[in-house]
PDB file of C-alpha atoms in Angstrom:
ATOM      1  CA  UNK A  17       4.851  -5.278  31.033  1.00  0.00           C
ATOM      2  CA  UNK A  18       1.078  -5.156  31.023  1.00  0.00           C
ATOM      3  CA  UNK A  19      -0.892  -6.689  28.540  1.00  0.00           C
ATOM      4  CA  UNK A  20      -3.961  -5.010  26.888  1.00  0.00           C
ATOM      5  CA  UNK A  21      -6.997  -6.887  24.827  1.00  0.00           C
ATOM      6  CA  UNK A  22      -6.967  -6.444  21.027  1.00  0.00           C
ATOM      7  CA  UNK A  23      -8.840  -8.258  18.424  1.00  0.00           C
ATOM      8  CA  UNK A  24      -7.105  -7.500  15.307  1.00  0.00           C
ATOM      9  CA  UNK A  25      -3.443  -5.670  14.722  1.00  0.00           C
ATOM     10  CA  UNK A  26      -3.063  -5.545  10.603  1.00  0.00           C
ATOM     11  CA  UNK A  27      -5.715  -2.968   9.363  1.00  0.00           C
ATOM     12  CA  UNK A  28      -6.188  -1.273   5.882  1.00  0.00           C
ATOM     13  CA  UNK A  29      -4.840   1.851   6.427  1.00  0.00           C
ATOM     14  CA  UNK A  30      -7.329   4.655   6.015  1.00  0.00           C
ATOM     15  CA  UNK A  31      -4.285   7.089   4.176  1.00  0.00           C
ATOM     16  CA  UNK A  32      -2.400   5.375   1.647  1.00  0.00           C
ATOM     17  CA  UNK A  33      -0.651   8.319   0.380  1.00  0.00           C
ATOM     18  CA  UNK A  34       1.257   8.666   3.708  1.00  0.00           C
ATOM     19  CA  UNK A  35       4.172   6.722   1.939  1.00  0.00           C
ATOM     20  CA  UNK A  36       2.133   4.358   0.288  1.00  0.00           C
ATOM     21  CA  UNK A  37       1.274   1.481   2.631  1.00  0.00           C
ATOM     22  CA  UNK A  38      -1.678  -0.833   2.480  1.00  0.00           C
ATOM     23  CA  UNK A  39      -1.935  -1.792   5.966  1.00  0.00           C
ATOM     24  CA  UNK A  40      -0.986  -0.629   9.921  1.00  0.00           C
ATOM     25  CA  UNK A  41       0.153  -2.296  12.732  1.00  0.00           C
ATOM     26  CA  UNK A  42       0.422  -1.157  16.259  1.00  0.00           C
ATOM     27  CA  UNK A  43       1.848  -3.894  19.038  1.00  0.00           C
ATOM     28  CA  UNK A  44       2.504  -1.420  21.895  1.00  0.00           C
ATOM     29  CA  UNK A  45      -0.098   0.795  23.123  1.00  0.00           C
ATOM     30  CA  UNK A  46       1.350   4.345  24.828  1.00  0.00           C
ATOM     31  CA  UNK A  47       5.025   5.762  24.138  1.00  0.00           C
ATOM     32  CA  UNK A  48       7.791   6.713  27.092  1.00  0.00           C
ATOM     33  CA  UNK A  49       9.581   9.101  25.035  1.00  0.00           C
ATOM     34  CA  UNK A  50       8.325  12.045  26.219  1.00  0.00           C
ATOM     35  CA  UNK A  51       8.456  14.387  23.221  1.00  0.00           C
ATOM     36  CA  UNK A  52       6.894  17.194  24.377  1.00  0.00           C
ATOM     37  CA  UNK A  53       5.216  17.983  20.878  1.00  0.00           C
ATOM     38  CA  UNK A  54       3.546  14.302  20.221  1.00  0.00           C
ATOM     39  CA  UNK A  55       0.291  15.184  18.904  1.00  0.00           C
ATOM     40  CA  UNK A  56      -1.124  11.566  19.553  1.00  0.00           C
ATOM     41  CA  UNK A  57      -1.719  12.733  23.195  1.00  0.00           C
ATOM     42  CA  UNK A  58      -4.988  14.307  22.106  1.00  0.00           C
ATOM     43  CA  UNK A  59      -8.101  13.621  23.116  1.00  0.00           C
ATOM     44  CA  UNK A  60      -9.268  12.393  19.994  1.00  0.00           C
ATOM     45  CA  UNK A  61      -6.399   8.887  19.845  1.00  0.00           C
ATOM     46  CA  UNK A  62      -8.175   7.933  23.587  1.00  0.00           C
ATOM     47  CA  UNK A  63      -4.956   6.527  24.918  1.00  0.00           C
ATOM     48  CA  UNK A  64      -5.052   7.058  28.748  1.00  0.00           C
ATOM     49  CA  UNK A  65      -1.633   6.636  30.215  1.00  0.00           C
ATOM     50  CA  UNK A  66       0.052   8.080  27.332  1.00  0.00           C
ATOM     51  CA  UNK A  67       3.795   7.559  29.122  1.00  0.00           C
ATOM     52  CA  UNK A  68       3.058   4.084  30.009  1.00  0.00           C
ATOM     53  CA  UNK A  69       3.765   1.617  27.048  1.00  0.00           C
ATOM     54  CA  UNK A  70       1.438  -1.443  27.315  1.00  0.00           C
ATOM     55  CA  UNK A  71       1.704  -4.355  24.561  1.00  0.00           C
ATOM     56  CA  UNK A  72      -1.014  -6.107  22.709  1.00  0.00           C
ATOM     57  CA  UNK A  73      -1.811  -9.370  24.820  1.00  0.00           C
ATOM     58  CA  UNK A  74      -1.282 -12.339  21.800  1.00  0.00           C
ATOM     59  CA  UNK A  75      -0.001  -9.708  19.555  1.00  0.00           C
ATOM     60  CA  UNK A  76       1.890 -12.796  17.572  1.00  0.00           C
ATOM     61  CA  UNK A  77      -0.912 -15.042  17.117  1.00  0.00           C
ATOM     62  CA  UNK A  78      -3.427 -12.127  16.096  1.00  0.00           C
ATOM     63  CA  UNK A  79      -0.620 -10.945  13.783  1.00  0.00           C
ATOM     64  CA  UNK A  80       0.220 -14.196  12.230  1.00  0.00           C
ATOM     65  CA  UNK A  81      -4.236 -14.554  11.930  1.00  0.00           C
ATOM     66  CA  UNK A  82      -4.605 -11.180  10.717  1.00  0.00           C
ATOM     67  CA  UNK A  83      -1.570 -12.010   7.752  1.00  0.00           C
ATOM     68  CA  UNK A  84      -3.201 -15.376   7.051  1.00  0.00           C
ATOM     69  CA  UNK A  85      -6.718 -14.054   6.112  1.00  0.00           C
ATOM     70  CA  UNK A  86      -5.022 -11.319   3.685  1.00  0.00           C
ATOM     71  CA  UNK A  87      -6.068 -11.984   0.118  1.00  0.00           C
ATOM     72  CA  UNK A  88      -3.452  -9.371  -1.057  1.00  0.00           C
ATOM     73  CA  UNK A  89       0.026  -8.668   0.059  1.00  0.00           C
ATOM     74  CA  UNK A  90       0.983  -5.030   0.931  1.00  0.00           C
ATOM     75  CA  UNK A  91       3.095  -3.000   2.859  1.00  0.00           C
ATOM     76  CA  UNK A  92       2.549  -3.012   6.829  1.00  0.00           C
ATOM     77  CA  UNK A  93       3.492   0.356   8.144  1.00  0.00           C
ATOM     78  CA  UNK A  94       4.282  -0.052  12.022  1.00  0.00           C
ATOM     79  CA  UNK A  95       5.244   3.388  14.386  1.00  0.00           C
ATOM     80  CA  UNK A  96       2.416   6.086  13.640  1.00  0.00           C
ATOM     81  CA  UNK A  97       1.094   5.488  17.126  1.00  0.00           C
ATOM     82  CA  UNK A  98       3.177   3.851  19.259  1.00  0.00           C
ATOM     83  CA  UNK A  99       6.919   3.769  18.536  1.00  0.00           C
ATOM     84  CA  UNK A 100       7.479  -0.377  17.817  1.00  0.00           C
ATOM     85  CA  UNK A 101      10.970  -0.114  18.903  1.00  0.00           C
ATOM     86  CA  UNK A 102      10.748   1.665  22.684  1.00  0.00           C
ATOM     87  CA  UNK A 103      12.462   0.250  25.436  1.00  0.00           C
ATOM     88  CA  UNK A 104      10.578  -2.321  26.335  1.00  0.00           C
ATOM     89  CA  UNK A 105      11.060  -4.358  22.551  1.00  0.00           C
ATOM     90  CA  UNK A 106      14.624  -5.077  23.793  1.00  0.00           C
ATOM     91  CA  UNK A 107      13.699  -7.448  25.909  1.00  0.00           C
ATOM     92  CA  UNK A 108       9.860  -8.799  24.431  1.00  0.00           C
ATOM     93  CA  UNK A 109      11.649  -8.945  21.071  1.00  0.00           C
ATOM     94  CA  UNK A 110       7.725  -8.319  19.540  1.00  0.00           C
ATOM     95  CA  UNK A 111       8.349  -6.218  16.558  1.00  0.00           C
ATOM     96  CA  UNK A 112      11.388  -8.634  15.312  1.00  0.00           C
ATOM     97  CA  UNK A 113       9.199 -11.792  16.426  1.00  0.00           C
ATOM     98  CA  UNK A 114       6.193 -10.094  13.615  1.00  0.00           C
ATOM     99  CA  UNK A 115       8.623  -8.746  11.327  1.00  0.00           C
ATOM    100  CA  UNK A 116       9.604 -13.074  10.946  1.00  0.00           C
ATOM    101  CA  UNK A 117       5.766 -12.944  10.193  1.00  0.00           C
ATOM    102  CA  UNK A 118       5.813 -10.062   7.738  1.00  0.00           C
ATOM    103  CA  UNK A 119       8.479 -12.175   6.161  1.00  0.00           C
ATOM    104  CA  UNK A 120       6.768 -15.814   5.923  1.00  0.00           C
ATOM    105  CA  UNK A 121       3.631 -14.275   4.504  1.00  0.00           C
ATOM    106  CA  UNK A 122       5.942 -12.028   2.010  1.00  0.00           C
ATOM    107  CA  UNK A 123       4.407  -8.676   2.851  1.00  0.00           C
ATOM    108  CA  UNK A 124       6.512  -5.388   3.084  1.00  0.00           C
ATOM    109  CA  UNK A 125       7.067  -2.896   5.840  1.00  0.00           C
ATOM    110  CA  UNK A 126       7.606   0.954   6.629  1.00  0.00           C
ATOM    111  CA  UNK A 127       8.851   1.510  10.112  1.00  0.00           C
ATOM    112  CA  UNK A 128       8.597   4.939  11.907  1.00  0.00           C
ATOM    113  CA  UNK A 129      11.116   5.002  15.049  1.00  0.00           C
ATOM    114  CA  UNK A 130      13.121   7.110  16.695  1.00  0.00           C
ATOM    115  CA  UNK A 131      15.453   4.427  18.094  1.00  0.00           C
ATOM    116  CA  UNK A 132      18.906   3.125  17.100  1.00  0.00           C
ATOM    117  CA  UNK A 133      17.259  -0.525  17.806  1.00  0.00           C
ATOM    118  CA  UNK A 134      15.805  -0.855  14.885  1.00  0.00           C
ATOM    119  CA  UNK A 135      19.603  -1.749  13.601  1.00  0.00           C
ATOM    120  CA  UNK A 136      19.202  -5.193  15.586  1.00  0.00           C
ATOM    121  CA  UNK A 137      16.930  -5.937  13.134  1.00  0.00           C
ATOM    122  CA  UNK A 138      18.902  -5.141   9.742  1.00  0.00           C
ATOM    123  CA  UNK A 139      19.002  -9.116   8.966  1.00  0.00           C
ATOM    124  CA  UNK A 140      15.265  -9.489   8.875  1.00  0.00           C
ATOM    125  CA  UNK A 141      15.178  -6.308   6.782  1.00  0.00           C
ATOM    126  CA  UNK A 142      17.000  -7.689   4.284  1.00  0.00           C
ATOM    127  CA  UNK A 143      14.855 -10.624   3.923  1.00  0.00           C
ATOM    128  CA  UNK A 144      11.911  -8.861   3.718  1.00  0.00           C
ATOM    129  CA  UNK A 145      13.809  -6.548   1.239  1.00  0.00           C
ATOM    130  CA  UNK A 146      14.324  -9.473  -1.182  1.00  0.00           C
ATOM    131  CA  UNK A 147      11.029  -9.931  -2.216  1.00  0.00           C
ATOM    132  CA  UNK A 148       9.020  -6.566  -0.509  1.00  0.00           C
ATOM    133  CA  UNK A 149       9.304  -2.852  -0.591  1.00  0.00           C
ATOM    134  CA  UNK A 150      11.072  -2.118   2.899  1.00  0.00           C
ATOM    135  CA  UNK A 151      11.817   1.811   3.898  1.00  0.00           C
ATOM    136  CA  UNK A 152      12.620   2.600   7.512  1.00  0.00           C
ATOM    137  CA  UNK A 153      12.191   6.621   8.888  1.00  0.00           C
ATOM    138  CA  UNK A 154      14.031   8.173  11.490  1.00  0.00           C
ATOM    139  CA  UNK A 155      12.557  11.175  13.196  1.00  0.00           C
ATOM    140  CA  UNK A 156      14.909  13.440  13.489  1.00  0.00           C
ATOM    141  CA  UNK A 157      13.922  17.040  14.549  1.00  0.00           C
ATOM    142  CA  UNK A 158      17.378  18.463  15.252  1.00  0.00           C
ATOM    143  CA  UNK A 159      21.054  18.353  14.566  1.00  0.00           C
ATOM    144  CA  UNK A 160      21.926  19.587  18.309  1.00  0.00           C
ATOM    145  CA  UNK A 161      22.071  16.767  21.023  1.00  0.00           C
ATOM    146  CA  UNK A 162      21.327  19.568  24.006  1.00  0.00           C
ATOM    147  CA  UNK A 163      18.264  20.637  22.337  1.00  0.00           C
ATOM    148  CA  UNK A 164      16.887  17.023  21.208  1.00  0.00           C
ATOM    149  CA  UNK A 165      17.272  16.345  25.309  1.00  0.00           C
ATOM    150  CA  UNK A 166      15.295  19.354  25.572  1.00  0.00           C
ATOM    151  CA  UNK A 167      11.910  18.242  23.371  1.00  0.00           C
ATOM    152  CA  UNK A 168      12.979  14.637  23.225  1.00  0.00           C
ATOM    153  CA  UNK A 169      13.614  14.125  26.485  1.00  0.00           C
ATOM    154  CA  UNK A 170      13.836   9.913  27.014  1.00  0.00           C
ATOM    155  CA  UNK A 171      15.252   9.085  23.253  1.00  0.00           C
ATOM    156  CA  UNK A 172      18.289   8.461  22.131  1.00  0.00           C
ATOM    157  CA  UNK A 173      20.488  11.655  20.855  1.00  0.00           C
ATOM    158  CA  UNK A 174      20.224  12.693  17.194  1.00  0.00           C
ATOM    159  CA  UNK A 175      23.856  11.910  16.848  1.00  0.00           C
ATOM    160  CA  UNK A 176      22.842   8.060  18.138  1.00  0.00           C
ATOM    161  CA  UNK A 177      20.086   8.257  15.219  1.00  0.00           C
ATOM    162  CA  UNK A 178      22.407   9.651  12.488  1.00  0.00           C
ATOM    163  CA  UNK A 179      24.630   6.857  13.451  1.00  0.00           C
ATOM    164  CA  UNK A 180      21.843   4.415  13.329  1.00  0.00           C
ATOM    165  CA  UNK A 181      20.689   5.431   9.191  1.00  0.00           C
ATOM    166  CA  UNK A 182      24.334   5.200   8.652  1.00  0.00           C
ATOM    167  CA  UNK A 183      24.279   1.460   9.281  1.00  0.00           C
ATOM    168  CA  UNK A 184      20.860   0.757   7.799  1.00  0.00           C
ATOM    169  CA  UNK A 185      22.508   2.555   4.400  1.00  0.00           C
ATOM    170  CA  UNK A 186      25.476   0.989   4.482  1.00  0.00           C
ATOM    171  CA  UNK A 187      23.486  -2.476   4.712  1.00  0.00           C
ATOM    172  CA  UNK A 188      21.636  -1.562   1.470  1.00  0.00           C
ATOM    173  CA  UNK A 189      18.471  -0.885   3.881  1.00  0.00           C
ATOM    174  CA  UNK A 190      16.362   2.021   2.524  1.00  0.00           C
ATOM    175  CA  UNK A 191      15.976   4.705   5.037  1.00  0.00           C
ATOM    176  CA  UNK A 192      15.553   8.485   5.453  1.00  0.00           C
ATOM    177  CA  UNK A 193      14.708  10.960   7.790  1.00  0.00           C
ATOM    178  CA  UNK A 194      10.906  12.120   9.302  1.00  0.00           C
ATOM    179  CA  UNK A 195      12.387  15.932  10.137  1.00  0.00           C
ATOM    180  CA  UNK A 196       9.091  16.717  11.928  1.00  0.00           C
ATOM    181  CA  UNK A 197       7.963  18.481  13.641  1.00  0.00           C
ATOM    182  CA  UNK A 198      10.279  22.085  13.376  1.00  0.00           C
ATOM    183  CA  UNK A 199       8.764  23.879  16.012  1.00  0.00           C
ATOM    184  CA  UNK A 200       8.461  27.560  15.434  1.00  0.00           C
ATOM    185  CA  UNK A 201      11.116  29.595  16.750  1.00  0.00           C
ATOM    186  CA  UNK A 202      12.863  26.714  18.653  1.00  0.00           C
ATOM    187  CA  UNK A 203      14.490  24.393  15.887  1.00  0.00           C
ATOM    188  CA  UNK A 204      13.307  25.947  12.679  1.00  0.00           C
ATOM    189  CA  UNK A 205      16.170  27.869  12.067  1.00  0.00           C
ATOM    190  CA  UNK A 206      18.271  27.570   9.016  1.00  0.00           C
ATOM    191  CA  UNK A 207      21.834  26.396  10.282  1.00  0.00           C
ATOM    192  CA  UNK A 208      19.582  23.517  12.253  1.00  0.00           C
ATOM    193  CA  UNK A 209      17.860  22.338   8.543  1.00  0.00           C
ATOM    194  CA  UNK A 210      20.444  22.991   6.070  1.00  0.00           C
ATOM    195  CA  UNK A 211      22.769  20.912   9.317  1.00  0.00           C
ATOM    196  CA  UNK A 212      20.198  17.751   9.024  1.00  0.00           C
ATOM    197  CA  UNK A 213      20.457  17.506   5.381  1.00  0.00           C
ATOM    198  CA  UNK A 214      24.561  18.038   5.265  1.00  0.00           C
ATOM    199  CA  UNK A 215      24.913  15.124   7.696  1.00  0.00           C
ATOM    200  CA  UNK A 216      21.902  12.959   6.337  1.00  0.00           C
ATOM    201  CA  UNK A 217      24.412  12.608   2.673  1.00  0.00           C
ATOM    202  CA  UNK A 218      26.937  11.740   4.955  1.00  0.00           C
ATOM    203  CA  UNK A 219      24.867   9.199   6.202  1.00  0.00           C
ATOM    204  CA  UNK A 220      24.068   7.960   2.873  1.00  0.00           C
ATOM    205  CA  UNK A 221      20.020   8.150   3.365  1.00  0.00           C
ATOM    206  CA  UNK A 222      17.595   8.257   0.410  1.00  0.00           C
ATOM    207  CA  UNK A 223      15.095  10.951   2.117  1.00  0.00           C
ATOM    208  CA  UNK A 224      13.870  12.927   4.113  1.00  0.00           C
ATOM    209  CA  UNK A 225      10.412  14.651   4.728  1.00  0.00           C
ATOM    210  CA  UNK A 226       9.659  17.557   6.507  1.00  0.00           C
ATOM    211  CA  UNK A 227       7.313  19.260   8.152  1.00  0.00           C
ATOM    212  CA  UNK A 228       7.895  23.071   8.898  1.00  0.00           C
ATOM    213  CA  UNK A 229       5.614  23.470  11.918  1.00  0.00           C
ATOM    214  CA  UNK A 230       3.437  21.498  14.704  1.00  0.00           C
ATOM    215  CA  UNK A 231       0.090  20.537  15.720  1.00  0.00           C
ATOM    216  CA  UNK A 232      -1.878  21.484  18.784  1.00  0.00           C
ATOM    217  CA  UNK A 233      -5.112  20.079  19.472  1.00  0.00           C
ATOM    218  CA  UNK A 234      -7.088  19.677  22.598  1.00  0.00           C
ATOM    219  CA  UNK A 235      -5.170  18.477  26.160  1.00  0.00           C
ATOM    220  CA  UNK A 236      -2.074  17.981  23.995  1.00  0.00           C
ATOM    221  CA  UNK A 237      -1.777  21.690  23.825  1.00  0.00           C
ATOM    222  CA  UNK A 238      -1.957  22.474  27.271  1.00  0.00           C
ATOM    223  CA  UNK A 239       0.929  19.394  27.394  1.00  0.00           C
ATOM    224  CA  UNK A 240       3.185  21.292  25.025  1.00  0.00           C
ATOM    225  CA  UNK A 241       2.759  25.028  26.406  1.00  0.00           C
ATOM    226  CA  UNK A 242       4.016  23.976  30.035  1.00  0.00           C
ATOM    227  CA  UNK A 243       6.655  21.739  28.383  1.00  0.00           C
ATOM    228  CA  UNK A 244       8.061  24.584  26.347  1.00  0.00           C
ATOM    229  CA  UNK A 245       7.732  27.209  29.239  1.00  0.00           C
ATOM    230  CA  UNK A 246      10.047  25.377  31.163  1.00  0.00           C
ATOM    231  CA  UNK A 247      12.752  24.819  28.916  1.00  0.00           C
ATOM    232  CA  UNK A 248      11.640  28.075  27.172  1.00  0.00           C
ATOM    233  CA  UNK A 249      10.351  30.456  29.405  1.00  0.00           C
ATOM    234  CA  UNK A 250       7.263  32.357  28.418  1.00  0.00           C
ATOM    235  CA  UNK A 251       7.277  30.746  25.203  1.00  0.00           C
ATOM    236  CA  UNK A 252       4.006  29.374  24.864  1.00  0.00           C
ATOM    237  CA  UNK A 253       2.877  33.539  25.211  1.00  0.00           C
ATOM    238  CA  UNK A 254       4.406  33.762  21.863  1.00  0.00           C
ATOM    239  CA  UNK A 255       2.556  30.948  20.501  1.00  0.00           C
ATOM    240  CA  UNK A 256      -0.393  31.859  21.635  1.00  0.00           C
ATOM    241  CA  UNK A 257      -0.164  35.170  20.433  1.00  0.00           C
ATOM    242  CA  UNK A 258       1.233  33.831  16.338  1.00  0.00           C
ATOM    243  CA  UNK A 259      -1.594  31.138  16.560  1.00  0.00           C
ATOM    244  CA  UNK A 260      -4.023  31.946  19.059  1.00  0.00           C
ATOM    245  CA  UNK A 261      -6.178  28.354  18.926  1.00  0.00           C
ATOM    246  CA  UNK A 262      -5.585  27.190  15.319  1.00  0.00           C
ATOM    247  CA  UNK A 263      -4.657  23.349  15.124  1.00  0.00           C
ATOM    248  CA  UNK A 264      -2.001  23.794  11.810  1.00  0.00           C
ATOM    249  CA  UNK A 265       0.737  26.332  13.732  1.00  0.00           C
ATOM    250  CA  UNK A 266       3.063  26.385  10.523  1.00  0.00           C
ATOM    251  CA  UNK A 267       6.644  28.055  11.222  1.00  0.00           C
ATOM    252  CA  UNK A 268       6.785  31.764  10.265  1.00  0.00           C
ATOM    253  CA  UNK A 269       9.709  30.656   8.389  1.00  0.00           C
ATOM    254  CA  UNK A 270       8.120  28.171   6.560  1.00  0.00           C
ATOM    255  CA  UNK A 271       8.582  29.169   2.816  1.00  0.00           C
ATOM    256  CA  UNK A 272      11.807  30.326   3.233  1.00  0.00           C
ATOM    257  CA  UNK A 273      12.856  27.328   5.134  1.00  0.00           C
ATOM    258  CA  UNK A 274      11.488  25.195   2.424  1.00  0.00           C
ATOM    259  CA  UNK A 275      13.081  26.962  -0.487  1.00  0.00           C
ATOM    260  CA  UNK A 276      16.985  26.186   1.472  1.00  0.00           C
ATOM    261  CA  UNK A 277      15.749  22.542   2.314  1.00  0.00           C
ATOM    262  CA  UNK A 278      14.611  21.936  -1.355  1.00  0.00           C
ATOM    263  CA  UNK A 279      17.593  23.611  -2.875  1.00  0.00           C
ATOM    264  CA  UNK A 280      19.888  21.566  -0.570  1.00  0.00           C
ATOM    265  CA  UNK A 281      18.432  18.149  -0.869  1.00  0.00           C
ATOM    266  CA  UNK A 282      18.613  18.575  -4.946  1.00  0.00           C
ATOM    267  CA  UNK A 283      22.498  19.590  -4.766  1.00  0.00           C
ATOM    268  CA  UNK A 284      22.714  16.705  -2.181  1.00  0.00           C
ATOM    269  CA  UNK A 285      20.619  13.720  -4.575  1.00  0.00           C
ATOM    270  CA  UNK A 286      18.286  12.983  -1.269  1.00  0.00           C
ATOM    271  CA  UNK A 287      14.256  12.613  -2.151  1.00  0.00           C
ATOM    272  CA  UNK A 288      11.942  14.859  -0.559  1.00  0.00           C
ATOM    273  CA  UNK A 289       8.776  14.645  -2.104  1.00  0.00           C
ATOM    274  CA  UNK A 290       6.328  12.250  -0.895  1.00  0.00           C
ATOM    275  CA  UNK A 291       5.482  10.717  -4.390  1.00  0.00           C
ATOM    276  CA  UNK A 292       9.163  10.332  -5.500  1.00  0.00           C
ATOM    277  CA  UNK A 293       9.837   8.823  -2.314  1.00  0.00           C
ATOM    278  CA  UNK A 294       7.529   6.359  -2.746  1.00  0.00           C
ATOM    279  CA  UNK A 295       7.775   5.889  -6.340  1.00  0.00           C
ATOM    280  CA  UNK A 296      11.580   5.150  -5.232  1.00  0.00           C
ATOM    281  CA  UNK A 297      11.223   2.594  -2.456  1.00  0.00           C
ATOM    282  CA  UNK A 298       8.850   0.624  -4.339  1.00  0.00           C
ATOM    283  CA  UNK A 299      10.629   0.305  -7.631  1.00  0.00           C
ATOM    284  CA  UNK A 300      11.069  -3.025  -9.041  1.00  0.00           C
ATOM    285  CA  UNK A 301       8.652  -4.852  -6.621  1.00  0.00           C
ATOM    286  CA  UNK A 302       5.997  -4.667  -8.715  1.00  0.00           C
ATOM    287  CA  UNK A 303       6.992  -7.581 -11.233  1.00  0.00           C
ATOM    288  CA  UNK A 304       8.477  -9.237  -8.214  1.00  0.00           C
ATOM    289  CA  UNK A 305       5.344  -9.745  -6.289  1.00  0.00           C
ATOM    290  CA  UNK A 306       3.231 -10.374  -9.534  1.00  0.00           C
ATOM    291  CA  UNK A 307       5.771 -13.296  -9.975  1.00  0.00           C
ATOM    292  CA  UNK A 308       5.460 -14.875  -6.219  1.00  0.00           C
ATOM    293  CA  UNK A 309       1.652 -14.542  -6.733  1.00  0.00           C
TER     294      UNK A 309
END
């Protein structure tokens, strides 16, 4: 593992509406996964290396500093850079080792993974979950193994994920489902949508928010149009032709993908709205931390 300088770890977040955390955290630098459609290989993030994960060098001690000079509690959102629970935590045990910090200072947490691992963690969850808001997200972009090997290439299979929320539920963790991005005519079809949220209520999760398109910005374009022309040939012709250079490339189906999804998540009782989400996850923490402090 190589070790990279930082200074500080918990920052206010600059979006608060993205599920309504205070604060971010990034330990690991980079992201092995692959996904051919990660938009935080553009230019603009300046991570060189992109595949090769890298941790924070003292990531504990900043952490535990950073928590210290807090004058409010919050929730620490952890996975919108750098996936906290890739191969590597396994064996460096660094996201459990700050979620024990996250705990002793009584803040909250919002994880973002795409990796069954975070289940190892389910005990600290619940701790945190006694006295702070706790929601965990699975990104899940597709209900068919083949094709998640296909644009997720080095992540576990959906199936492995679905089986993951099913354990987080059934240990009273609240969890849902990222279904981002659904790449125009690849996975944003409706038997592939309507599939996600039939086996998310058999999973028992409280959410899930979509996305019904991608991004494409900069060198992380030219990433994703030799990605897709190998799996898909002559693919990225098409794209270019529906998008041309544009930055939002929303699915053609987009409205009438949305319409289904809505329809289906109200018949199944699973959240899908940001605000409701949020309004759901944090309910009854508010007198809770207004007691402890």
């Amino acid at each position: 593992m190589e070790y990279i300088p930082a200074k500080t770890l918990v920052q206010r977040t600059k979006n608060t509406a993205w599920f309504g955390t205070e604060y971010n955290m990034n330990i690991y630098k980079g992201c092995c996964h692959g996904c051919i459609y990660c938009d935080s290989r553009s230019e603009c993030y300046h991570i060189d290396h992109f595949d090769s994960v890298r941790a924070k060098k003292d990531a504990l001690e900043i952490i535990r500093d950073d928590l210290r000079r807090k004058v409010k509690p919050g929730i620490i959102a952890t996975g919108s850079m750098s996936d906290p629970y890739n191969p590597f935590e396994k064996e460096f045990e660094l996201t459990r080792k700050a979620l024990m910090l996250i705990d002793a200072y009584l803040f909250g947490v919002a994880i973002a993974t795409k990796s069954p691992l975070v289940t190892r963690d389910i005990d600290l969850l619940k701790e945190i979950q006694a006295h702070s808001p706790v929601i965990v997200k699975l990104t899940i972009t597709t209900l068919d193994d083949t094709l998640c090997k296909k644009l997720e290439p080095n992540v576990a299979a959906s199936s492995e994920r679905f089986a993951a929320l099913k354990q987080l539920s059934d240990n009273g963790i609240y969890c849902g489902i990222l279904l981002m991005p659904l790449l125009p005519f690849i996975n944003d079809t409706n038997e592939n949508v309507l599939g996600i949220v039939k086996k998310a209520k058999e999973c028992g999760v409280k959410f899930i928010y979509p996305a019904f398109g991608v991004t494409l910005r900069q060198n992380q374009r030219d990433y994703f149009y030799q990605q897709i022309d190998k799996q898909f040939p002559g693919l990225s012709q098409r794209y270019e032709k529906q998008f041309g250079m544009s930055y939002q490339c929303g699915s053609p189906k987009g409205r009438e993908l949305y319409g289904l999804f809505a329809q289906e998540c109200e018949k199944a009782g699973i959240l899908y709205k940001m605000q409701d989400i949020v309004r759901s996850y944090k309910q009854g923490y508010e007198t809770t931390q207004l007691t402890l402090f």
